[in-house]
PDB file of C-alpha atoms and ligand atoms in Angstrom:
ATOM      1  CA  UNK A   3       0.000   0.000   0.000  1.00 88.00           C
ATOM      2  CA  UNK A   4       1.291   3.534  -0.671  1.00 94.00           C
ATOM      3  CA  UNK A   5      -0.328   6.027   1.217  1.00 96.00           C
ATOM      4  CA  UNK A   6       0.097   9.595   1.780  1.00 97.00           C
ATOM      5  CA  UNK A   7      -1.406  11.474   4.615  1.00 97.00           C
ATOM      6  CA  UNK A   8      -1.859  15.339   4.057  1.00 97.00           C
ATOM      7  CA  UNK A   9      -3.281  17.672   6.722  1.00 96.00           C
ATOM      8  CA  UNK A  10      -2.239  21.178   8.517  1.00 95.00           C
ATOM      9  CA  UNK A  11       0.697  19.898  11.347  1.00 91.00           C
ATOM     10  CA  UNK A  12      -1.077  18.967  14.021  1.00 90.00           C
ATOM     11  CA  UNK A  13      -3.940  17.331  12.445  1.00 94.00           C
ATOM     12  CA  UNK A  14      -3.152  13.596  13.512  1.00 92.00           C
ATOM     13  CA  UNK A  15      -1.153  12.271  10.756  1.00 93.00           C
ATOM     14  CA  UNK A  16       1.558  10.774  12.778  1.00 89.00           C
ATOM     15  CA  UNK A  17      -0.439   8.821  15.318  1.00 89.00           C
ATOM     16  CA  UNK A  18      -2.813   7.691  12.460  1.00 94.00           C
ATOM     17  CA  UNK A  19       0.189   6.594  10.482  1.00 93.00           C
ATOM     18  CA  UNK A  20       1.881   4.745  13.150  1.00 90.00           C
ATOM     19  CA  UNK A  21      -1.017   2.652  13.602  1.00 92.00           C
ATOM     20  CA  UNK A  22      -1.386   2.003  10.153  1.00 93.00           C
ATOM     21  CA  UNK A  23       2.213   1.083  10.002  1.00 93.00           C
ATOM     22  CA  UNK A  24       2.065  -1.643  12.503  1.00 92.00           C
ATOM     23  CA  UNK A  25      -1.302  -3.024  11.018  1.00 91.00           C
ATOM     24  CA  UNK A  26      -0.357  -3.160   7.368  1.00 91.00           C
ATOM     25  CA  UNK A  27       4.087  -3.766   8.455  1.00 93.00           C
ATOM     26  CA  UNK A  28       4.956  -0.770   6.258  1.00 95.00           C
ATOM     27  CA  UNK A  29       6.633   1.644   7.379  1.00 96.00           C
ATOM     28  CA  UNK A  30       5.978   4.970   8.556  1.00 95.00           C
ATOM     29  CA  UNK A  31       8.381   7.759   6.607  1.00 95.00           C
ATOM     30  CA  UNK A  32       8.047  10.911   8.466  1.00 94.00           C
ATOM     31  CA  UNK A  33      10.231  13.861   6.802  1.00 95.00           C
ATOM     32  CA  UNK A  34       9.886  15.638  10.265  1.00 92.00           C
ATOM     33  CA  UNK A  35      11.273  13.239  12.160  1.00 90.00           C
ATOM     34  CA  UNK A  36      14.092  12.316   9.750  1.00 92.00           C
ATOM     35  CA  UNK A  37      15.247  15.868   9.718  1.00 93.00           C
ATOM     36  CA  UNK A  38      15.073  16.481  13.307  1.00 90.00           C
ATOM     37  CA  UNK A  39      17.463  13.583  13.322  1.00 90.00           C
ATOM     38  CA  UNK A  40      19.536  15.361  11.597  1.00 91.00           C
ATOM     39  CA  UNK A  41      19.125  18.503  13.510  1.00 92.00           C
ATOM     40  CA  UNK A  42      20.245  16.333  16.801  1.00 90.00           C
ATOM     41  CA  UNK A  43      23.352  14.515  15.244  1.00 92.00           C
ATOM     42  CA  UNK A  44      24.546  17.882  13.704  1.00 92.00           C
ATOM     43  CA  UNK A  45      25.286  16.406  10.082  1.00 91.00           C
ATOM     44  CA  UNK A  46      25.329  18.849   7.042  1.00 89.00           C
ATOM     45  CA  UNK A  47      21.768  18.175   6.590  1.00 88.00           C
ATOM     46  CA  UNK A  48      20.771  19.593   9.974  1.00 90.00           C
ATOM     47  CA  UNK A  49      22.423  22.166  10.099  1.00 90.00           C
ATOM     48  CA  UNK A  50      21.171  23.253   7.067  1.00 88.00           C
ATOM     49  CA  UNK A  51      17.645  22.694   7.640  1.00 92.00           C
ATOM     50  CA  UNK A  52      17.369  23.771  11.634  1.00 92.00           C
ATOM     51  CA  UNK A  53      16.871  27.603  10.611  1.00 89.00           C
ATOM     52  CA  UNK A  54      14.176  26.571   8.668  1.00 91.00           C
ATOM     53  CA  UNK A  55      12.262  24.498  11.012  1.00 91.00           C
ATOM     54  CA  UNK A  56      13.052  26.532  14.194  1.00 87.00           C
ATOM     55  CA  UNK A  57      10.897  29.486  12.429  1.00 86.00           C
ATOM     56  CA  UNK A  58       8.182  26.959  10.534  1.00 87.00           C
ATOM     57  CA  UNK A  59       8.809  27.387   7.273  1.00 92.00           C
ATOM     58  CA  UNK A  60       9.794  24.484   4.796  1.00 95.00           C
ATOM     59  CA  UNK A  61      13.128  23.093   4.515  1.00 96.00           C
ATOM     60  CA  UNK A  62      13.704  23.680   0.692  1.00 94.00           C
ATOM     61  CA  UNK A  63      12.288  21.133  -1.926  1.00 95.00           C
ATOM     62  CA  UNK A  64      15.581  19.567  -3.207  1.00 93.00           C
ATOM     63  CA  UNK A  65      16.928  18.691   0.397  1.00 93.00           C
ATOM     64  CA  UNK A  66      14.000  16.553   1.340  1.00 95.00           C
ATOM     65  CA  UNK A  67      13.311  14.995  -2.355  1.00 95.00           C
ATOM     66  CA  UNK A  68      17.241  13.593  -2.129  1.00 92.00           C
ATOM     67  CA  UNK A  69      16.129  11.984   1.810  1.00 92.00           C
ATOM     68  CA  UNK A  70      12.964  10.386   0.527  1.00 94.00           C
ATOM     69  CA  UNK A  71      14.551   9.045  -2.956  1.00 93.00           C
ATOM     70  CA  UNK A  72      17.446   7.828  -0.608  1.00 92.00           C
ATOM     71  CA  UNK A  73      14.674   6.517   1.506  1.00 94.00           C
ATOM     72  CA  UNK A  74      12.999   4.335  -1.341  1.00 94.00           C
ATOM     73  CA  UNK A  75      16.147   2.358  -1.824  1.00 93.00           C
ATOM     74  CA  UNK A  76      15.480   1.156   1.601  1.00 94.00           C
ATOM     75  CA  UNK A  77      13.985  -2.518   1.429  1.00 94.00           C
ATOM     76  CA  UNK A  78      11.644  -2.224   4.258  1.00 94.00           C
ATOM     77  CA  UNK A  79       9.438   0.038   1.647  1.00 94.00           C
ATOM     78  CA  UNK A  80       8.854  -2.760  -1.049  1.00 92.00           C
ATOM     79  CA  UNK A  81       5.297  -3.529   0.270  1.00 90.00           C
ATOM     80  CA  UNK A  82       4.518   0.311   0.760  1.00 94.00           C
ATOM     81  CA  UNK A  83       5.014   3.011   2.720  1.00 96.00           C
ATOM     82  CA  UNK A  84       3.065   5.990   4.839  1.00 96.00           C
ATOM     83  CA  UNK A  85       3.820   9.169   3.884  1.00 97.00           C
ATOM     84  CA  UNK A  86       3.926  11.919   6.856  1.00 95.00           C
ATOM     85  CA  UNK A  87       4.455  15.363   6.248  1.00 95.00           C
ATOM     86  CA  UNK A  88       5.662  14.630   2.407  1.00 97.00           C
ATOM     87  CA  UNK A  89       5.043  15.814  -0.297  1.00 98.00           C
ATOM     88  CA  UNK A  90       4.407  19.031   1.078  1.00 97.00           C
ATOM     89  CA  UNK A  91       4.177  21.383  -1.773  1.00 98.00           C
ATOM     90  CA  UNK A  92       3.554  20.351  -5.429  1.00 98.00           C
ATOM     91  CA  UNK A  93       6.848  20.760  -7.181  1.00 97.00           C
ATOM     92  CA  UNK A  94       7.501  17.559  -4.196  1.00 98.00           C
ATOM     93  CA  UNK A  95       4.434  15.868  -5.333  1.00 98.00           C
ATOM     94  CA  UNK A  96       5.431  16.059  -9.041  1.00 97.00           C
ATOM     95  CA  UNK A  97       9.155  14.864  -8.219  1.00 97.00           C
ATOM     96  CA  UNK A  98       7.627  11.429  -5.950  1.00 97.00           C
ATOM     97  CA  UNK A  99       5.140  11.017  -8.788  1.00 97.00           C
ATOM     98  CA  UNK A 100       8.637  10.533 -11.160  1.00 96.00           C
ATOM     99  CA  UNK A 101      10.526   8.657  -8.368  1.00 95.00           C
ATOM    100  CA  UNK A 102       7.911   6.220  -7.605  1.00 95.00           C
ATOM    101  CA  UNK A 103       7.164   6.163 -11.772  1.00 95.00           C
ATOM    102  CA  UNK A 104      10.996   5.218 -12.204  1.00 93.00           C
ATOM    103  CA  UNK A 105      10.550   2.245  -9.805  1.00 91.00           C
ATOM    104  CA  UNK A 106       7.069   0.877 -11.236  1.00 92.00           C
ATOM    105  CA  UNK A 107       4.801   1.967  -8.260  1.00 93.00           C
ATOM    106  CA  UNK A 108       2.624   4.959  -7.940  1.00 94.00           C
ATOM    107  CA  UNK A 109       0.624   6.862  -4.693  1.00 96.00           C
ATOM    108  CA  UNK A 110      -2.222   4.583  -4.490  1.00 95.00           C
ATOM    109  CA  UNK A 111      -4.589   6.767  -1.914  1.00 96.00           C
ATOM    110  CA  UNK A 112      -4.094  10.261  -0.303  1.00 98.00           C
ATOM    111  CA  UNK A 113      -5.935  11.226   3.020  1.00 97.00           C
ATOM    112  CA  UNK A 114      -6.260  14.616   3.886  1.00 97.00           C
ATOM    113  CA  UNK A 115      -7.037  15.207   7.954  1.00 97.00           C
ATOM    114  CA  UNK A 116      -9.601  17.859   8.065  1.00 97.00           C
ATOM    115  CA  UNK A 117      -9.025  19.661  11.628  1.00 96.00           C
ATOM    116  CA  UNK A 118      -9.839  23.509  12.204  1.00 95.00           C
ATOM    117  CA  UNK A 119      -7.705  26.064  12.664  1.00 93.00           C
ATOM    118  CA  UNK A 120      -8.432  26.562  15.893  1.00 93.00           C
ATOM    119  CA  UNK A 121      -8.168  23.212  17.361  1.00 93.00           C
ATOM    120  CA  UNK A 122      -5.033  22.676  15.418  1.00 93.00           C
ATOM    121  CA  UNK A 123      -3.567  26.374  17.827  1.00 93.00           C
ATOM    122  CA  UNK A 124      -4.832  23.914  20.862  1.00 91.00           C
ATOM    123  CA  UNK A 125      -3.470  21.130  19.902  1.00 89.00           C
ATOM    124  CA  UNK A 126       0.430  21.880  18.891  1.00 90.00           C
ATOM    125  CA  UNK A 127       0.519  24.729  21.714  1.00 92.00           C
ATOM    126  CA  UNK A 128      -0.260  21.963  24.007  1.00 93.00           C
ATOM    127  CA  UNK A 129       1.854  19.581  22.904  1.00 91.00           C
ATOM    128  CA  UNK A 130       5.457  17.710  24.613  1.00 93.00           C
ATOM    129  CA  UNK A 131       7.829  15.596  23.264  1.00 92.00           C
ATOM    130  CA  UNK A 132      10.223  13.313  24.894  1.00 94.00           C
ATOM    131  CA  UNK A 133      13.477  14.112  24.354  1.00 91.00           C
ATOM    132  CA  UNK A 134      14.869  10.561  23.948  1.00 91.00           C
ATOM    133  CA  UNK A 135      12.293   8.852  21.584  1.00 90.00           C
ATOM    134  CA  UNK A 136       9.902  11.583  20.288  1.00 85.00           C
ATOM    135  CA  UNK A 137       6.698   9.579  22.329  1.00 89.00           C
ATOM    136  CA  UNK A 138       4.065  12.921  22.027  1.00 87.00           C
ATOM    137  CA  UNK A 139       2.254  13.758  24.946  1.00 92.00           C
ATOM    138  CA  UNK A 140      -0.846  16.700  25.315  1.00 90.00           C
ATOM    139  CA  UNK A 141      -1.230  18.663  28.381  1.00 92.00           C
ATOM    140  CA  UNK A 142      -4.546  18.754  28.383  1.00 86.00           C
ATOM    141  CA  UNK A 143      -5.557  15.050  27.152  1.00 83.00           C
ATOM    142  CA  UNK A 144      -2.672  13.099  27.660  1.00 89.00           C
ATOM    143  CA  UNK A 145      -0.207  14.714  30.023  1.00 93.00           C
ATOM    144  CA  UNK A 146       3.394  13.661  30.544  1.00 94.00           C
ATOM    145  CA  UNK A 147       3.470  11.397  33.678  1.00 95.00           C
ATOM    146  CA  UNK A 148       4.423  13.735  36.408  1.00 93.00           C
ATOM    147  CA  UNK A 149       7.342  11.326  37.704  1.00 94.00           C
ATOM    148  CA  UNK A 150       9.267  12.250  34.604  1.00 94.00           C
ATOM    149  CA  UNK A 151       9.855   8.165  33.105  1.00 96.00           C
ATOM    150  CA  UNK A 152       8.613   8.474  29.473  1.00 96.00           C
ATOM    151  CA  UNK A 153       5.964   5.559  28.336  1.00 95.00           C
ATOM    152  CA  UNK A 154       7.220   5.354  25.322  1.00 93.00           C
ATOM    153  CA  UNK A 155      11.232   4.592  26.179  1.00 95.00           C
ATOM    154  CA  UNK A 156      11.004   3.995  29.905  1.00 95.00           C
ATOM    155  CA  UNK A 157      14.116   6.574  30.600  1.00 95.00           C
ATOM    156  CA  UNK A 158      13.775   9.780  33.233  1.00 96.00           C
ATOM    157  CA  UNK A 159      13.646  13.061  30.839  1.00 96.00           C
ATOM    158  CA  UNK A 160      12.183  16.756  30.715  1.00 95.00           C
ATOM    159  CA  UNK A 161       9.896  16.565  28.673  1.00 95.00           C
ATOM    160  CA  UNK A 162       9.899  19.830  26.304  1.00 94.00           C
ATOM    161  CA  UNK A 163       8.110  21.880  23.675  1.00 93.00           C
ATOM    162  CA  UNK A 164       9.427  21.753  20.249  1.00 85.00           C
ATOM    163  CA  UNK A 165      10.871  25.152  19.081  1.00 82.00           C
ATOM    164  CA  UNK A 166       8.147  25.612  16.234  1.00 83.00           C
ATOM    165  CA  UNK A 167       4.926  24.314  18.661  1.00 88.00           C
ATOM    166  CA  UNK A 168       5.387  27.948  20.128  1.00 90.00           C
ATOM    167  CA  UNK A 169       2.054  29.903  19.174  1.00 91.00           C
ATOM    168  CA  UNK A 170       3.226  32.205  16.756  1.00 91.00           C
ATOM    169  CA  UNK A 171       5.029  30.162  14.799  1.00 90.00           C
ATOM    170  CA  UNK A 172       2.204  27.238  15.413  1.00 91.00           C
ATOM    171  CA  UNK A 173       0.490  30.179  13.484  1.00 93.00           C
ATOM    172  CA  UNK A 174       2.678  30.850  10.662  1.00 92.00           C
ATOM    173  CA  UNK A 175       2.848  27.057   9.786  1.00 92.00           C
ATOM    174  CA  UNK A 176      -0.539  26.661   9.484  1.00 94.00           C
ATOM    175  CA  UNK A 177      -0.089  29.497   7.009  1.00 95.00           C
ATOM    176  CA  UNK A 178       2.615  27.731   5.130  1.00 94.00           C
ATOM    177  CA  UNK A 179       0.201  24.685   4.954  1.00 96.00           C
ATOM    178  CA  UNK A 180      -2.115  26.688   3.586  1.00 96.00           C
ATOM    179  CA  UNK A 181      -0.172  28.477   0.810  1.00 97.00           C
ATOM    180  CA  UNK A 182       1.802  25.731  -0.133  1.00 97.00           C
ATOM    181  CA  UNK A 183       0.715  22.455   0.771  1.00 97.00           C
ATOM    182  CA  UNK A 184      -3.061  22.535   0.851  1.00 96.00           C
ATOM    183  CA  UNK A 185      -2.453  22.842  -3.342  1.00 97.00           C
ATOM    184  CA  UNK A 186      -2.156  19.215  -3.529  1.00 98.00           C
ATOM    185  CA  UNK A 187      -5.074  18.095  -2.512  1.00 97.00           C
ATOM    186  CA  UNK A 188      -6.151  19.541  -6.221  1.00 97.00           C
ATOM    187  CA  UNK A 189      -3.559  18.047  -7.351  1.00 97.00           C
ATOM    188  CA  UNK A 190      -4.441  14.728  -6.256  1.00 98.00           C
ATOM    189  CA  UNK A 191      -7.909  14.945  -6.517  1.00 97.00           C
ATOM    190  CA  UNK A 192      -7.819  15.368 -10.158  1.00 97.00           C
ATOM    191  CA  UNK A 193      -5.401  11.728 -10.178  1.00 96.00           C
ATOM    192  CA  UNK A 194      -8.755  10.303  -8.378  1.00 96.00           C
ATOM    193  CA  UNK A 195      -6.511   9.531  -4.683  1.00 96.00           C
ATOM    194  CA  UNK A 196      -7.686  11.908  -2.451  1.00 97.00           C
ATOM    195  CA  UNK A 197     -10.262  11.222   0.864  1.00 97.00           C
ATOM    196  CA  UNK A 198     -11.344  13.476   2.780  1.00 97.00           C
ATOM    197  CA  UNK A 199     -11.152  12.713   7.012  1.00 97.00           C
ATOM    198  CA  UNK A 200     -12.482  14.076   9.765  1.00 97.00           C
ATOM    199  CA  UNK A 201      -9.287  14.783  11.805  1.00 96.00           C
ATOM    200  CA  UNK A 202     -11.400  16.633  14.996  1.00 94.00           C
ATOM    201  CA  UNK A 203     -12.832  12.899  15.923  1.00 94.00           C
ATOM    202  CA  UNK A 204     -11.366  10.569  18.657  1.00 90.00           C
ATOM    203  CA  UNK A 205      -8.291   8.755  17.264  1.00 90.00           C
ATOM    204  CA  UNK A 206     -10.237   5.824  17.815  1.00 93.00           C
ATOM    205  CA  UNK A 207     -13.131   7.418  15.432  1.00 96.00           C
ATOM    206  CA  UNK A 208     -10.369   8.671  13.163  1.00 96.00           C
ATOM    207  CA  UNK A 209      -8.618   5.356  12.625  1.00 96.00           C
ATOM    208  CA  UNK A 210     -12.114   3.506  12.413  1.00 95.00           C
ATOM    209  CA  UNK A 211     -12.855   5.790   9.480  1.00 96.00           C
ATOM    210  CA  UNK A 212      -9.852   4.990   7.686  1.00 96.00           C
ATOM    211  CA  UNK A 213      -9.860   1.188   8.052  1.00 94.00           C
ATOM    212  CA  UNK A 214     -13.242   1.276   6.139  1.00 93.00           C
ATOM    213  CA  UNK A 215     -11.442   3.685   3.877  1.00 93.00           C
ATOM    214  CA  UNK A 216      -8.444   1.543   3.260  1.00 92.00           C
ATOM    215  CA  UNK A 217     -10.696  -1.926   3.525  1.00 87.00           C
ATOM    216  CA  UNK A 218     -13.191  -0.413   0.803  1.00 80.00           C
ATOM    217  CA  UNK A 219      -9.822  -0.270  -1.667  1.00 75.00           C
ATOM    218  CA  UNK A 220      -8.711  -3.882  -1.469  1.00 63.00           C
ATOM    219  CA  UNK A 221     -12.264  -5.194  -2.178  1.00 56.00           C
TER     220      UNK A 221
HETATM  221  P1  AMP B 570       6.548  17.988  10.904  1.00 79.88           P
HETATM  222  O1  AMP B 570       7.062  17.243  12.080  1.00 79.88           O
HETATM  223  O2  AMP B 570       6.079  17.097   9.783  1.00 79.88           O
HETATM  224  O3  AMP B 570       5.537  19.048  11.255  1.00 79.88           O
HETATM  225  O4  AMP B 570       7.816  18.760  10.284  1.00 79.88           O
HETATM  226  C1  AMP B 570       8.547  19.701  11.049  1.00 79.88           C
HETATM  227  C2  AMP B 570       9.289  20.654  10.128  1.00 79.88           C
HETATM  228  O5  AMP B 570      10.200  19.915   9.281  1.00 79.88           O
HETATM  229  C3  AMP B 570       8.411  21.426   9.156  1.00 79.88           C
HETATM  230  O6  AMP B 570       7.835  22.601   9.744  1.00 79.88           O
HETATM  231  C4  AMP B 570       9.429  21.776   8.074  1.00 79.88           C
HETATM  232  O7  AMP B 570      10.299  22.812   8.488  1.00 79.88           O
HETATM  233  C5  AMP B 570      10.246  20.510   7.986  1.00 79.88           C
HETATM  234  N1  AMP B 570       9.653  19.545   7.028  1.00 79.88           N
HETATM  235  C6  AMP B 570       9.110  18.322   7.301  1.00 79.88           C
HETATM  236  N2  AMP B 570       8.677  17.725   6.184  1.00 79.88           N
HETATM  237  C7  AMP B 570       8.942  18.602   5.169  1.00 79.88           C
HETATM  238  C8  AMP B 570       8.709  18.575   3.765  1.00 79.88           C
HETATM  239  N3  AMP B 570       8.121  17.538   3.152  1.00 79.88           N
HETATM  240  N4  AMP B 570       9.128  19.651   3.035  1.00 79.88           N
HETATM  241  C9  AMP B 570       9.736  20.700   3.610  1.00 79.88           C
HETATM  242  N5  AMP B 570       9.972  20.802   4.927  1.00 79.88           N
HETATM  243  C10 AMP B 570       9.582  19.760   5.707  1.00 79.88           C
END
């Protein structure tokens, strides 16, 4: 299955997309995560692309084409892959459309996670990460456990905010998203891929809803 989840940051795609991953053994290929990687171990890459994502504006097109093409050589991605957070603009979406045409596959379904603005400002602003494995937590709906051990790697850590969850720049990427990345779902509507989700549901709901999408395709 290759699947691509679009939606304003924020909107769910990560935590629907790791379920899916472990459901369907695919994995999940999240250019946010691979880049803050990079950011951490300090390699060329990072460096180049922290400016960027400290003030919430894309890292540029040809950086993050070269990870994901680098990505597809991989053999864990043979039997599909999520897409989170890419493509992100269309000149992206144009350049996977070659890649994946050069290796005999193509995008087979695109879900876009429809979430108001508003809930979206709630969300992020809300948000903390763990520092050693990137488990998410929500202050106001699923709050870091108060003696510090993280659920998702088991070590003592401060949990923090990421640089860009910061209001204002919460605000200005959900302005990027919508000058640059909502585009696509034009783009892929006219190819026939794109569904439409209800991101402001329960995860539960949300995943539900995509299970019947994803089941409806195989039949
Ligand atoms: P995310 O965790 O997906 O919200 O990504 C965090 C940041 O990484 C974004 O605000 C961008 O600066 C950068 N980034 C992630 N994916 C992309 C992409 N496909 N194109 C450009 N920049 C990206």
């Amino acid at each position: 299955m290759e699947l691509i989840f679009i939606g304003y940051p924020g909107s769910g795609k990560g935590t629907q997309a790791s379920y899916l991953a472990e459901k369907f053994a695919i994995p999940q290929i999240s250019t946010g995560d691979i880049l803050r990687r990079a950011v951490a171990e300090q390699s060329p890459l990072g460096v180049e692309a922290k400016k960027a994502m400290d003030a919430g504006e894309l890292v540029p097109d040809r950086v993050v084409i070269g990870m994901i093409e680098n990505r597809l050589t991989e053999p864990d991605t043979k039997m599909g892959f999520l897409m989170d957070g890419f493509p992100r603009t269309i000149k992206q979406a144009q350049e996977f459309d070659r890649i994946l045409h050069k290796i005999h596959r193509r995008v087979k379904i695109v879900l876009s996670l429809e979430v108001s603005k508003k809930r979206i400002l709630m969300r992020l602003t809300s948000r903390r990460t763990c520092p050693g494995c990137n488990h998410i937590y929500n202050l106001i709906y699923d709050p870091p456990p108060q003696s510090g051990v993280c659920v998702g790697c088991n070590q003592t850590v401060s949990f923090y905010q990421r640089e860009d969850d910061r209001e204002e720049t919460v605000k200005h990427r959900m302005d990027v998203y919508e000058e640059q990345t909502r585009p696509l779902k034009e783009y892929y509507d006219a190819q026939g891929k794109l569904k439409e989700v209800d991101g402001s549901l329960s995860i539960e709901k949300v995943r539900e809803h995509i299970v019947k999408i994803l089941t409806g395709l195989e039949r």
